[in-house]
């Protein structure tokens, strides 16, 4: 088994150093596409024996463009291994998940139709909250025909996989994305993205599917800055352009309506018979806001059967059980921590930058405060020395592992 870590960087030397240090035990090589204005990132990369692609030298006319598609494909072209792990500098994978990659690849090594694996991603927004995105293809088999599509922002490799008749499998592994709580650039970034997506919408060479994708993401950009009418129109237009995008369109519309407390419209969009965990979380929030806690809990328990790997589902359930069954709530909280050991990292509880693209894509229902506050509340209600000692030991174990040092984000 051999893996290349493919990383894009632009003027992020400290994050790059931490990222490479974090991954070096688990990959065979690094390929770095460097769009930085100076040489510091390239110098750091070479200390890890990385292949460095100086993007601004190769494409000076695109120095100020986003050009994500070109950069991702440049990485894939330079890999010398059978598999590529696609990451950004502000993303981390916990070592327990990194250790699963080798077993995962070995299991499917001779399944030629399996062209890659999706990883879930925790999009941290600050104050202990996040959005949870599933099915992001980030572990890709080396194959000349596998290419990112021509969309320059939010580019995707999935159309290429479909054209080859290949399969992408859920890995059960998670990425932890810290953009919104380590940078102070949200307003600038949102303005840049809106501009790029407007340009993408005007490109006549885009397929219907690609045009629908960029229309959806443009709607999302307007949603986060409060221009909800424009966002709603764009979501509906994206669905009209390509009916295959109806799932994401419905999810984004439901999130928009829920933020405006248009609960009946959310229920019109989403079916309670759904087996999609994101839609079930949205429906659970609707019932919680309507005061129907039994229905809320039933939907969350159904969600747990569908996806057992999402920490937020356990926390959502624990928040509803806290007052009536604090011991059971603590069991759910412990399961959440096992799935996401970063829940005890102080950086998650910082105030996040705004506006965040993920503020409306929440995964934690409004009954949730923070992981730490629920643990403290349950322990105070139980008044159990045994439980107190158990959780003190959990906290000490976290400190001894120094997970926050391992990430070296700041």
C-alpha positions as a LaTeX table, in Angstrom:
\begin{tabular}{lrrr}
\hline
Residue & $x$ (\AA) & $y$ (\AA) & $z$ (\AA) \\
\hline
Unk1 & 0.00 & 0.00 & 0.00 \\
Unk2 & 1.31 & 3.47 & $-0.88$ \\
Unk3 & $-0.31$ & 6.88 & $-0.33$ \\
Unk4 & 0.46 & 10.43 & $-1.42$ \\
Unk5 & $-0.91$ & 13.35 & 0.56 \\
Unk6 & $-2.00$ & 16.04 & $-1.94$ \\
Unk7 & $-2.19$ & 19.49 & $-0.37$ \\
Unk8 & $-2.95$ & 22.99 & $-1.63$ \\
Unk9 & $-1.33$ & 25.90 & 0.19 \\
Unk10 & $-1.29$ & 29.68 & $-0.07$ \\
Unk11 & 0.68 & 31.72 & 2.48 \\
Unk12 & $-0.04$ & 29.34 & 5.39 \\
Unk13 & 3.43 & 28.27 & 6.59 \\
Unk14 & 2.53 & 27.38 & 10.18 \\
Unk15 & $-0.53$ & 25.39 & 9.20 \\
Unk16 & 1.41 & 23.64 & 6.45 \\
Unk17 & 4.21 & 22.64 & 8.81 \\
Unk18 & 1.70 & 21.24 & 11.30 \\
Unk19 & $-0.19$ & 19.40 & 8.59 \\
Unk20 & 2.93 & 17.73 & 7.18 \\
Unk21 & 4.19 & 16.82 & 10.62 \\
Unk22 & 0.80 & 15.35 & 11.46 \\
Unk23 & 0.70 & 13.15 & 8.34 \\
Unk24 & 4.31 & 12.09 & 7.83 \\
Unk25 & 4.00 & 8.73 & 9.62 \\
Unk26 & 1.00 & 7.71 & 7.55 \\
Unk27 & 1.86 & 8.62 & 3.94 \\
Unk28 & 4.69 & 7.79 & 1.57 \\
Unk29 & 5.05 & 11.17 & $-0.08$ \\
Unk30 & 3.69 & 14.70 & $-0.26$ \\
Unk31 & 2.69 & 16.68 & $-3.34$ \\
Unk32 & 2.18 & 20.37 & $-2.61$ \\
Unk33 & 0.67 & 22.91 & $-5.01$ \\
Unk34 & 1.98 & 26.21 & $-3.67$ \\
Unk35 & 0.21 & 29.44 & $-4.65$ \\
Unk36 & 2.01 & 31.52 & $-2.04$ \\
Unk37 & 3.44 & 34.96 & $-2.67$ \\
Unk38 & 6.75 & 34.05 & $-1.01$ \\
Unk39 & 9.00 & 30.99 & $-0.68$ \\
Unk40 & 8.44 & 30.03 & 2.97 \\
Unk41 & 5.81 & 27.36 & 2.25 \\
Unk42 & 7.92 & 25.80 & $-0.49$ \\
Unk43 & 10.94 & 25.73 & 1.81 \\
Unk44 & 8.93 & 24.00 & 4.53 \\
Unk45 & 7.57 & 21.49 & 2.01 \\
Unk46 & 11.04 & 20.53 & 0.83 \\
Unk47 & 12.13 & 19.80 & 4.40 \\
Unk48 & 9.58 & 16.98 & 4.25 \\
Unk49 & 10.92 & 15.87 & 0.85 \\
Unk50 & 7.70 & 16.98 & $-0.81$ \\
Unk51 & 7.24 & 17.48 & $-4.52$ \\
Unk52 & 6.46 & 21.19 & $-4.84$ \\
Unk53 & 4.48 & 22.59 & $-7.76$ \\
Unk54 & 4.99 & 26.40 & $-7.97$ \\
Unk55 & 1.57 & 27.33 & $-9.29$ \\
Unk56 & 2.19 & 31.05 & $-9.77$ \\
Unk57 & 5.28 & 30.35 & $-11.88$ \\
Unk58 & 3.49 & 27.80 & $-14.05$ \\
Unk59 & 0.30 & 29.83 & $-14.43$ \\
Unk60 & 1.14 & 33.51 & $-13.84$ \\
Unk61 & $-2.06$ & 34.57 & $-15.61$ \\
Unk62 & $-4.07$ & 32.65 & $-12.96$ \\
Unk63 & $-2.19$ & 33.98 & $-9.96$ \\
Unk64 & $-5.27$ & 35.76 & $-8.64$ \\
Unk65 & $-7.80$ & 33.13 & $-9.72$ \\
Unk66 & $-9.15$ & 30.38 & $-7.51$ \\
Unk67 & $-8.42$ & 27.66 & $-10.11$ \\
Unk68 & $-9.12$ & 24.80 & $-7.70$ \\
Unk69 & $-9.76$ & 22.30 & $-10.49$ \\
Unk70 & $-6.36$ & 22.91 & $-12.12$ \\
Unk71 & $-4.55$ & 22.69 & $-8.78$ \\
Unk72 & $-6.22$ & 19.44 & $-7.73$ \\
Unk73 & $-5.45$ & 17.82 & $-11.09$ \\
Unk74 & $-1.84$ & 19.01 & $-10.93$ \\
Unk75 & $-1.53$ & 17.15 & $-7.64$ \\
Unk76 & $-2.97$ & 13.96 & $-9.09$ \\
Unk77 & $-0.62$ & 14.17 & $-12.09$ \\
Unk78 & 2.45 & 14.24 & $-9.84$ \\
Unk79 & 1.60 & 11.41 & $-7.47$ \\
Unk80 & 3.84 & 8.38 & $-7.58$ \\
Unk81 & 1.67 & 6.10 & $-5.45$ \\
Unk82 & $-1.46$ & 4.07 & $-5.97$ \\
Unk83 & $-3.65$ & 6.19 & $-3.70$ \\
Unk84 & $-3.98$ & 9.92 & $-3.02$ \\
Unk85 & $-5.26$ & 11.53 & 0.18 \\
Unk86 & $-6.64$ & 14.99 & $-0.62$ \\
Unk87 & $-6.36$ & 17.53 & 2.21 \\
Unk88 & $-6.06$ & 21.26 & 2.90 \\
Unk89 & $-3.67$ & 22.81 & 5.42 \\
Unk90 & $-6.42$ & 23.63 & 7.91 \\
Unk91 & $-7.75$ & 20.07 & 8.00 \\
Unk92 & $-6.71$ & 17.23 & 10.29 \\
Unk93 & $-7.53$ & 13.53 & 10.58 \\
Unk94 & $-7.23$ & 12.01 & 14.02 \\
Unk95 & $-4.50$ & 9.41 & 14.25 \\
Unk96 & $-7.00$ & 6.66 & 15.13 \\
Unk97 & $-8.65$ & 7.31 & 11.76 \\
Unk98 & $-5.34$ & 7.62 & 9.92 \\
Unk99 & $-4.46$ & 4.16 & 11.19 \\
Unk100 & $-7.61$ & 2.76 & 9.55 \\
Unk101 & $-6.61$ & 3.84 & 6.05 \\
Unk102 & $-4.17$ & 1.01 & 5.42 \\
Unk103 & $-6.74$ & $-1.65$ & 6.40 \\
Unk104 & $-9.39$ & 0.04 & 4.31 \\
Unk105 & $-7.23$ & 0.11 & 1.19 \\
Unk106 & $-6.07$ & $-3.47$ & 1.66 \\
Unk107 & $-9.68$ & $-4.61$ & 1.88 \\
Unk108 & $-10.57$ & $-3.08$ & $-1.51$ \\
Unk109 & $-7.19$ & $-3.26$ & $-3.20$ \\
Unk110 & $-8.32$ & $-5.80$ & $-5.78$ \\
Unk111 & $-11.81$ & $-4.33$ & $-6.30$ \\
Unk112 & $-10.94$ & $-2.42$ & $-9.45$ \\
Unk113 & $-14.36$ & $-0.78$ & $-9.62$ \\
Unk114 & $-13.71$ & 0.96 & $-6.28$ \\
Unk115 & $-12.08$ & 4.19 & $-7.36$ \\
Unk116 & $-12.04$ & 5.94 & $-4.02$ \\
Unk117 & $-13.51$ & 6.57 & $-0.60$ \\
Unk118 & $-15.52$ & 9.38 & 0.90 \\
Unk119 & $-14.56$ & 10.98 & 4.19 \\
Unk120 & $-16.97$ & 12.88 & 6.40 \\
Unk121 & $-16.01$ & 16.37 & 7.51 \\
Unk122 & $-16.66$ & 18.26 & 10.72 \\
Unk123 & $-17.00$ & 21.94 & 9.78 \\
Unk124 & $-16.31$ & 23.69 & 13.07 \\
Unk125 & $-18.02$ & 27.07 & 13.45 \\
Unk126 & $-16.98$ & 27.97 & 16.99 \\
Unk127 & $-18.55$ & 27.81 & 20.46 \\
Unk128 & $-18.53$ & 24.01 & 20.31 \\
Unk129 & $-20.80$ & 23.73 & 17.25 \\
Unk130 & $-20.33$ & 22.32 & 13.76 \\
Unk131 & $-21.88$ & 21.15 & 10.54 \\
Unk132 & $-21.26$ & 17.57 & 9.43 \\
Unk133 & $-20.78$ & 16.91 & 5.74 \\
Unk134 & $-20.77$ & 13.38 & 4.42 \\
Unk135 & $-19.60$ & 11.81 & 1.19 \\
Unk136 & $-16.62$ & 14.00 & 0.30 \\
Unk137 & $-14.30$ & 11.96 & $-1.97$ \\
Unk138 & $-10.83$ & 12.49 & $-0.51$ \\
Unk139 & $-9.05$ & 9.13 & $-0.85$ \\
Unk140 & $-8.63$ & 8.46 & $-4.56$ \\
Unk141 & $-7.14$ & 5.58 & $-6.54$ \\
Unk142 & $-4.44$ & 6.44 & $-9.09$ \\
Unk143 & $-6.06$ & 6.33 & $-12.51$ \\
Unk144 & $-5.22$ & 8.53 & $-15.47$ \\
Unk145 & $-8.88$ & 9.11 & $-16.37$ \\
Unk146 & $-9.86$ & 10.25 & $-12.87$ \\
Unk147 & $-9.97$ & 14.04 & $-13.03$ \\
Unk148 & $-11.62$ & 16.87 & $-11.17$ \\
Unk149 & $-14.25$ & 18.60 & $-13.28$ \\
Unk150 & $-13.72$ & 22.02 & $-14.83$ \\
Unk151 & $-15.52$ & 23.99 & $-12.10$ \\
Unk152 & $-12.97$ & 26.33 & $-10.54$ \\
Unk153 & $-14.51$ & 26.47 & $-7.07$ \\
Unk154 & $-16.00$ & 23.51 & $-5.19$ \\
Unk155 & $-14.64$ & 21.29 & $-7.95$ \\
Unk156 & $-15.61$ & 17.61 & $-7.89$ \\
Unk157 & $-14.14$ & 14.30 & $-8.98$ \\
Unk158 & $-17.50$ & 12.50 & $-8.81$ \\
Unk159 & $-18.52$ & 13.11 & $-12.46$ \\
Unk160 & $-15.30$ & 11.44 & $-13.53$ \\
Unk161 & $-16.02$ & 8.46 & $-11.28$ \\
Unk162 & $-19.52$ & 8.13 & $-12.74$ \\
Unk163 & $-18.21$ & 8.33 & $-16.31$ \\
Unk164 & $-15.86$ & 5.44 & $-15.57$ \\
Unk165 & $-18.66$ & 3.37 & $-14.04$ \\
Unk166 & $-16.72$ & 3.31 & $-10.79$ \\
Unk167 & $-17.76$ & 3.24 & $-7.19$ \\
Unk168 & $-16.95$ & 5.46 & $-4.22$ \\
Unk169 & $-17.34$ & 3.88 & $-0.78$ \\
Unk170 & $-17.89$ & 5.56 & 2.58 \\
Unk171 & $-14.71$ & 5.11 & 4.62 \\
Unk172 & $-16.16$ & 5.86 & 8.07 \\
Unk173 & $-13.21$ & 8.24 & 8.54 \\
Unk174 & $-13.58$ & 11.92 & 9.41 \\
Unk175 & $-11.77$ & 15.13 & 8.53 \\
Unk176 & $-11.77$ & 18.00 & 11.02 \\
Unk177 & $-11.90$ & 21.42 & 9.34 \\
Unk178 & $-10.86$ & 24.46 & 11.37 \\
Unk179 & $-11.02$ & 27.27 & 8.82 \\
Unk180 & $-13.72$ & 29.22 & 10.63 \\
Unk181 & $-12.02$ & 29.21 & 14.05 \\
Unk182 & $-8.39$ & 29.83 & 13.14 \\
Unk183 & $-8.72$ & 32.50 & 10.47 \\
Unk184 & $-10.18$ & 35.98 & 10.54 \\
Unk185 & $-11.14$ & 36.20 & 6.90 \\
Unk186 & $-14.80$ & 35.17 & 6.63 \\
Unk187 & $-16.15$ & 38.42 & 5.14 \\
Unk188 & $-13.32$ & 38.62 & 2.62 \\
Unk189 & $-13.62$ & 34.92 & 1.73 \\
Unk190 & $-17.38$ & 35.08 & 1.25 \\
Unk191 & $-17.00$ & 38.09 & $-1.07$ \\
Unk192 & $-14.32$ & 36.28 & $-3.11$ \\
Unk193 & $-16.42$ & 33.13 & $-3.36$ \\
Unk194 & $-19.52$ & 35.03 & $-4.48$ \\
Unk195 & $-17.49$ & 36.72 & $-7.20$ \\
Unk196 & $-15.93$ & 33.45 & $-8.36$ \\
Unk197 & $-19.27$ & 31.64 & $-8.42$ \\
Unk198 & $-20.90$ & 34.45 & $-10.40$ \\
Unk199 & $-18.14$ & 34.06 & $-12.99$ \\
Unk200 & $-18.63$ & 30.30 & $-13.03$ \\
Unk201 & $-22.36$ & 30.69 & $-13.70$ \\
Unk202 & $-21.54$ & 32.62 & $-16.89$ \\
Unk203 & $-19.23$ & 29.94 & $-18.34$ \\
Unk204 & $-20.97$ & 28.45 & $-21.36$ \\
Unk205 & $-18.76$ & 25.35 & $-21.40$ \\
Unk206 & $-20.17$ & 24.04 & $-18.11$ \\
Unk207 & $-22.45$ & 21.02 & $-18.27$ \\
Unk208 & $-25.96$ & 21.21 & $-16.80$ \\
Unk209 & $-24.76$ & 19.31 & $-13.75$ \\
Unk210 & $-21.81$ & 21.66 & $-13.24$ \\
Unk211 & $-23.96$ & 24.76 & $-13.73$ \\
Unk212 & $-26.46$ & 23.40 & $-11.23$ \\
Unk213 & $-23.68$ & 22.81 & $-8.70$ \\
Unk214 & $-22.29$ & 26.34 & $-8.90$ \\
Unk215 & $-25.81$ & 27.79 & $-8.77$ \\
Unk216 & $-26.48$ & 25.86 & $-5.56$ \\
Unk217 & $-23.25$ & 27.08 & $-3.97$ \\
Unk218 & $-23.93$ & 30.65 & $-5.06$ \\
Unk219 & $-27.31$ & 30.37 & $-3.34$ \\
Unk220 & $-25.57$ & 29.17 & $-0.22$ \\
Unk221 & $-23.26$ & 32.18 & $-0.29$ \\
Unk222 & $-26.24$ & 34.55 & $-0.42$ \\
Unk223 & $-27.96$ & 32.60 & 2.33 \\
Unk224 & $-25.13$ & 33.16 & 4.81 \\
Unk225 & $-25.14$ & 36.93 & 4.29 \\
Unk226 & $-28.89$ & 37.12 & 4.87 \\
Unk227 & $-30.08$ & 37.60 & 1.27 \\
Unk228 & $-32.59$ & 34.80 & 1.66 \\
Unk229 & $-34.89$ & 35.64 & $-1.25$ \\
Unk230 & $-32.00$ & 35.56 & $-3.68$ \\
Unk231 & $-30.73$ & 32.33 & $-2.10$ \\
Unk232 & $-34.14$ & 30.66 & $-2.36$ \\
Unk233 & $-34.42$ & 31.63 & $-6.03$ \\
Unk234 & $-30.98$ & 30.20 & $-6.79$ \\
Unk235 & $-31.70$ & 26.91 & $-4.99$ \\
Unk236 & $-34.90$ & 26.46 & $-6.99$ \\
Unk237 & $-33.09$ & 27.36 & $-10.21$ \\
Unk238 & $-30.37$ & 24.78 & $-9.50$ \\
Unk239 & $-33.01$ & 22.08 & $-9.09$ \\
Unk240 & $-34.67$ & 23.18 & $-12.33$ \\
Unk241 & $-31.38$ & 23.03 & $-14.26$ \\
Unk242 & $-30.54$ & 19.52 & $-13.11$ \\
Unk243 & $-33.09$ & 17.38 & $-11.30$ \\
Unk244 & $-30.30$ & 15.12 & $-10.09$ \\
Unk245 & $-29.36$ & 17.94 & $-7.72$ \\
Unk246 & $-32.75$ & 17.87 & $-6.02$ \\
Unk247 & $-31.29$ & 16.31 & $-2.87$ \\
Unk248 & $-28.83$ & 19.12 & $-2.11$ \\
Unk249 & $-31.34$ & 21.69 & $-3.29$ \\
Unk250 & $-33.94$ & 20.37 & $-0.86$ \\
Unk251 & $-31.46$ & 20.27 & 2.00 \\
Unk252 & $-30.30$ & 23.85 & 1.40 \\
Unk253 & $-33.90$ & 25.06 & 1.04 \\
Unk254 & $-34.93$ & 23.29 & 4.24 \\
Unk255 & $-31.99$ & 24.82 & 6.11 \\
Unk256 & $-32.94$ & 28.25 & 4.80 \\
Unk257 & $-36.60$ & 27.87 & 5.81 \\
Unk258 & $-35.66$ & 26.47 & 9.21 \\
Unk259 & $-33.43$ & 29.47 & 9.94 \\
Unk260 & $-36.47$ & 31.66 & 9.23 \\
Unk261 & $-38.72$ & 29.41 & 11.37 \\
Unk262 & $-40.84$ & 28.51 & 8.31 \\
Unk263 & $-41.47$ & 25.10 & 9.84 \\
Unk264 & $-44.39$ & 24.00 & 7.67 \\
Unk265 & $-42.37$ & 24.65 & 4.53 \\
Unk266 & $-39.53$ & 22.52 & 5.92 \\
Unk267 & $-41.97$ & 19.65 & 6.47 \\
Unk268 & $-43.34$ & 20.06 & 2.93 \\
Unk269 & $-39.82$ & 19.61 & 1.51 \\
Unk270 & $-38.66$ & 16.73 & 3.70 \\
Unk271 & $-40.36$ & 13.36 & 4.11 \\
Unk272 & $-40.44$ & 11.71 & 7.54 \\
Unk273 & $-39.88$ & 8.43 & 5.71 \\
Unk274 & $-36.44$ & 9.59 & 4.64 \\
Unk275 & $-33.40$ & 7.50 & 5.44 \\
Unk276 & $-31.00$ & 10.43 & 5.08 \\
Unk277 & $-29.30$ & 11.50 & 8.30 \\
Unk278 & $-29.04$ & 15.19 & 7.37 \\
Unk279 & $-32.75$ & 15.42 & 6.56 \\
Unk280 & $-33.67$ & 13.54 & 9.75 \\
Unk281 & $-31.67$ & 16.02 & 11.84 \\
Unk282 & $-33.54$ & 18.89 & 10.18 \\
Unk283 & $-36.89$ & 17.23 & 10.87 \\
Unk284 & $-35.86$ & 16.55 & 14.47 \\
Unk285 & $-35.14$ & 20.27 & 14.91 \\
Unk286 & $-38.59$ & 21.13 & 13.52 \\
Unk287 & $-40.30$ & 18.86 & 16.05 \\
Unk288 & $-38.11$ & 20.19 & 18.85 \\
Unk289 & $-39.11$ & 23.77 & 18.02 \\
Unk290 & $-42.74$ & 22.67 & 17.98 \\
Unk291 & $-42.32$ & 21.18 & 21.45 \\
Unk292 & $-42.75$ & 17.54 & 20.41 \\
Unk293 & $-39.82$ & 16.02 & 22.29 \\
Unk294 & $-40.96$ & 12.41 & 21.86 \\
Unk295 & $-41.02$ & 12.79 & 18.08 \\
Unk296 & $-37.66$ & 14.59 & 18.19 \\
Unk297 & $-36.08$ & 11.72 & 20.12 \\
Unk298 & $-37.66$ & 9.09 & 17.84 \\
Unk299 & $-36.16$ & 10.74 & 14.74 \\
Unk300 & $-32.73$ & 11.03 & 16.34 \\
Unk301 & $-32.76$ & 7.37 & 17.37 \\
Unk302 & $-33.75$ & 6.46 & 13.80 \\
Unk303 & $-30.85$ & 8.60 & 12.63 \\
Unk304 & $-28.48$ & 6.67 & 14.87 \\
Unk305 & $-29.43$ & 3.40 & 13.16 \\
Unk306 & $-28.66$ & 4.94 & 9.77 \\
Unk307 & $-25.31$ & 6.48 & 10.64 \\
Unk308 & $-23.51$ & 5.33 & 13.79 \\
Unk309 & $-20.37$ & 7.34 & 13.04 \\
Unk310 & $-21.64$ & 10.90 & 13.61 \\
Unk311 & $-20.78$ & 12.30 & 17.03 \\
Unk312 & $-23.47$ & 14.96 & 16.87 \\
Unk313 & $-26.31$ & 12.41 & 16.79 \\
Unk314 & $-25.18$ & 11.04 & 20.15 \\
Unk315 & $-24.92$ & 14.57 & 21.56 \\
Unk316 & $-28.34$ & 15.50 & 20.20 \\
Unk317 & $-29.86$ & 12.46 & 21.94 \\
Unk318 & $-27.95$ & 13.14 & 25.16 \\
Unk319 & $-29.29$ & 16.69 & 25.25 \\
Unk320 & $-32.85$ & 15.35 & 25.32 \\
Unk321 & $-32.09$ & 12.70 & 27.95 \\
Unk322 & $-30.07$ & 14.94 & 30.25 \\
Unk323 & $-32.85$ & 15.80 & 32.72 \\
Unk324 & $-34.72$ & 12.50 & 32.73 \\
Unk325 & $-31.88$ & 9.98 & 32.30 \\
Unk326 & $-28.56$ & 11.69 & 33.05 \\
Unk327 & $-26.63$ & 8.42 & 33.35 \\
Unk328 & $-27.84$ & 7.28 & 29.93 \\
Unk329 & $-27.09$ & 10.74 & 28.55 \\
Unk330 & $-23.49$ & 10.40 & 29.76 \\
Unk331 & $-23.21$ & 7.06 & 27.92 \\
Unk332 & $-24.24$ & 8.79 & 24.70 \\
Unk333 & $-21.79$ & 11.60 & 25.37 \\
Unk334 & $-18.98$ & 9.10 & 25.90 \\
Unk335 & $-19.85$ & 7.46 & 22.56 \\
Unk336 & $-19.65$ & 10.88 & 20.91 \\
Unk337 & $-16.21$ & 11.45 & 22.41 \\
Unk338 & $-14.97$ & 8.09 & 21.17 \\
Unk339 & $-16.06$ & 9.05 & 17.65 \\
Unk340 & $-14.57$ & 12.53 & 17.89 \\
Unk341 & $-11.71$ & 12.86 & 20.40 \\
Unk342 & $-11.31$ & 16.52 & 19.44 \\
Unk343 & $-14.48$ & 17.37 & 21.40 \\
Unk344 & $-12.29$ & 18.22 & 24.39 \\
Unk345 & $-10.01$ & 20.51 & 22.40 \\
Unk346 & $-10.33$ & 24.10 & 23.69 \\
Unk347 & $-9.99$ & 25.50 & 20.17 \\
Unk348 & $-13.49$ & 24.20 & 19.30 \\
Unk349 & $-14.97$ & 26.51 & 21.91 \\
Unk350 & $-13.50$ & 29.72 & 20.55 \\
Unk351 & $-15.80$ & 32.28 & 18.96 \\
Unk352 & $-15.87$ & 31.49 & 15.27 \\
Unk353 & $-15.50$ & 33.97 & 12.45 \\
Unk354 & $-18.61$ & 35.15 & 10.63 \\
Unk355 & $-20.40$ & 34.97 & 8.34 \\
Unk356 & $-19.77$ & 31.22 & 8.18 \\
Unk357 & $-20.87$ & 29.11 & 5.23 \\
Unk358 & $-21.93$ & 26.44 & 7.71 \\
Unk359 & $-24.02$ & 28.45 & 10.17 \\
Unk360 & $-27.25$ & 27.21 & 8.58 \\
Unk361 & $-25.88$ & 23.74 & 7.85 \\
Unk362 & $-25.99$ & 22.83 & 11.52 \\
Unk363 & $-25.79$ & 19.26 & 12.78 \\
Unk364 & $-26.52$ & 20.01 & 16.45 \\
Unk365 & $-30.15$ & 20.74 & 17.29 \\
Unk366 & $-30.89$ & 23.85 & 19.32 \\
Unk367 & $-31.40$ & 21.76 & 22.48 \\
Unk368 & $-27.62$ & 21.31 & 22.53 \\
Unk369 & $-25.40$ & 23.72 & 24.42 \\
Unk370 & $-21.86$ & 22.31 & 24.29 \\
Unk371 & $-20.41$ & 18.88 & 24.92 \\
Unk372 & $-18.67$ & 20.05 & 28.08 \\
Unk373 & $-21.74$ & 21.76 & 29.52 \\
Unk374 & $-23.88$ & 18.64 & 29.06 \\
Unk375 & $-21.28$ & 16.48 & 30.80 \\
Unk376 & $-21.13$ & 18.92 & 33.73 \\
Unk377 & $-24.93$ & 19.11 & 33.98 \\
Unk378 & $-25.37$ & 15.33 & 33.94 \\
Unk379 & $-22.69$ & 14.86 & 36.60 \\
Unk380 & $-24.29$ & 17.48 & 38.87 \\
Unk381 & $-27.68$ & 15.73 & 38.64 \\
Unk382 & $-26.23$ & 12.27 & 39.29 \\
Unk383 & $-24.06$ & 13.36 & 42.23 \\
Unk384 & $-22.09$ & 10.13 & 41.79 \\
Unk385 & $-18.49$ & 9.89 & 42.94 \\
Unk386 & $-17.95$ & 6.97 & 40.56 \\
Unk387 & $-19.13$ & 8.98 & 37.53 \\
Unk388 & $-17.16$ & 12.03 & 38.64 \\
Unk389 & $-13.97$ & 9.96 & 38.84 \\
Unk390 & $-14.69$ & 8.31 & 35.49 \\
Unk391 & $-15.03$ & 11.64 & 33.69 \\
Unk392 & $-12.07$ & 13.15 & 35.49 \\
Unk393 & $-10.06$ & 10.20 & 34.18 \\
Unk394 & $-11.37$ & 10.81 & 30.66 \\
Unk395 & $-10.30$ & 14.46 & 30.85 \\
Unk396 & $-6.87$ & 13.49 & 32.21 \\
Unk397 & $-6.40$ & 10.95 & 29.43 \\
Unk398 & $-7.13$ & 13.66 & 26.90 \\
Unk399 & $-4.54$ & 15.92 & 28.46 \\
Unk400 & $-1.93$ & 13.17 & 28.50 \\
Unk401 & $-2.50$ & 12.41 & 24.84 \\
Unk402 & $-2.06$ & 16.12 & 24.05 \\
Unk403 & $-4.31$ & 15.91 & 21.04 \\
Unk404 & $-4.29$ & 19.69 & 20.67 \\
Unk405 & $-0.49$ & 19.63 & 20.43 \\
Unk406 & $-0.65$ & 16.87 & 17.84 \\
Unk407 & $-2.67$ & 19.09 & 15.50 \\
Unk408 & $-0.36$ & 22.07 & 15.87 \\
Unk409 & $-2.94$ & 24.36 & 14.36 \\
Unk410 & $-1.77$ & 27.59 & 15.91 \\
\hline
\end{tabular}
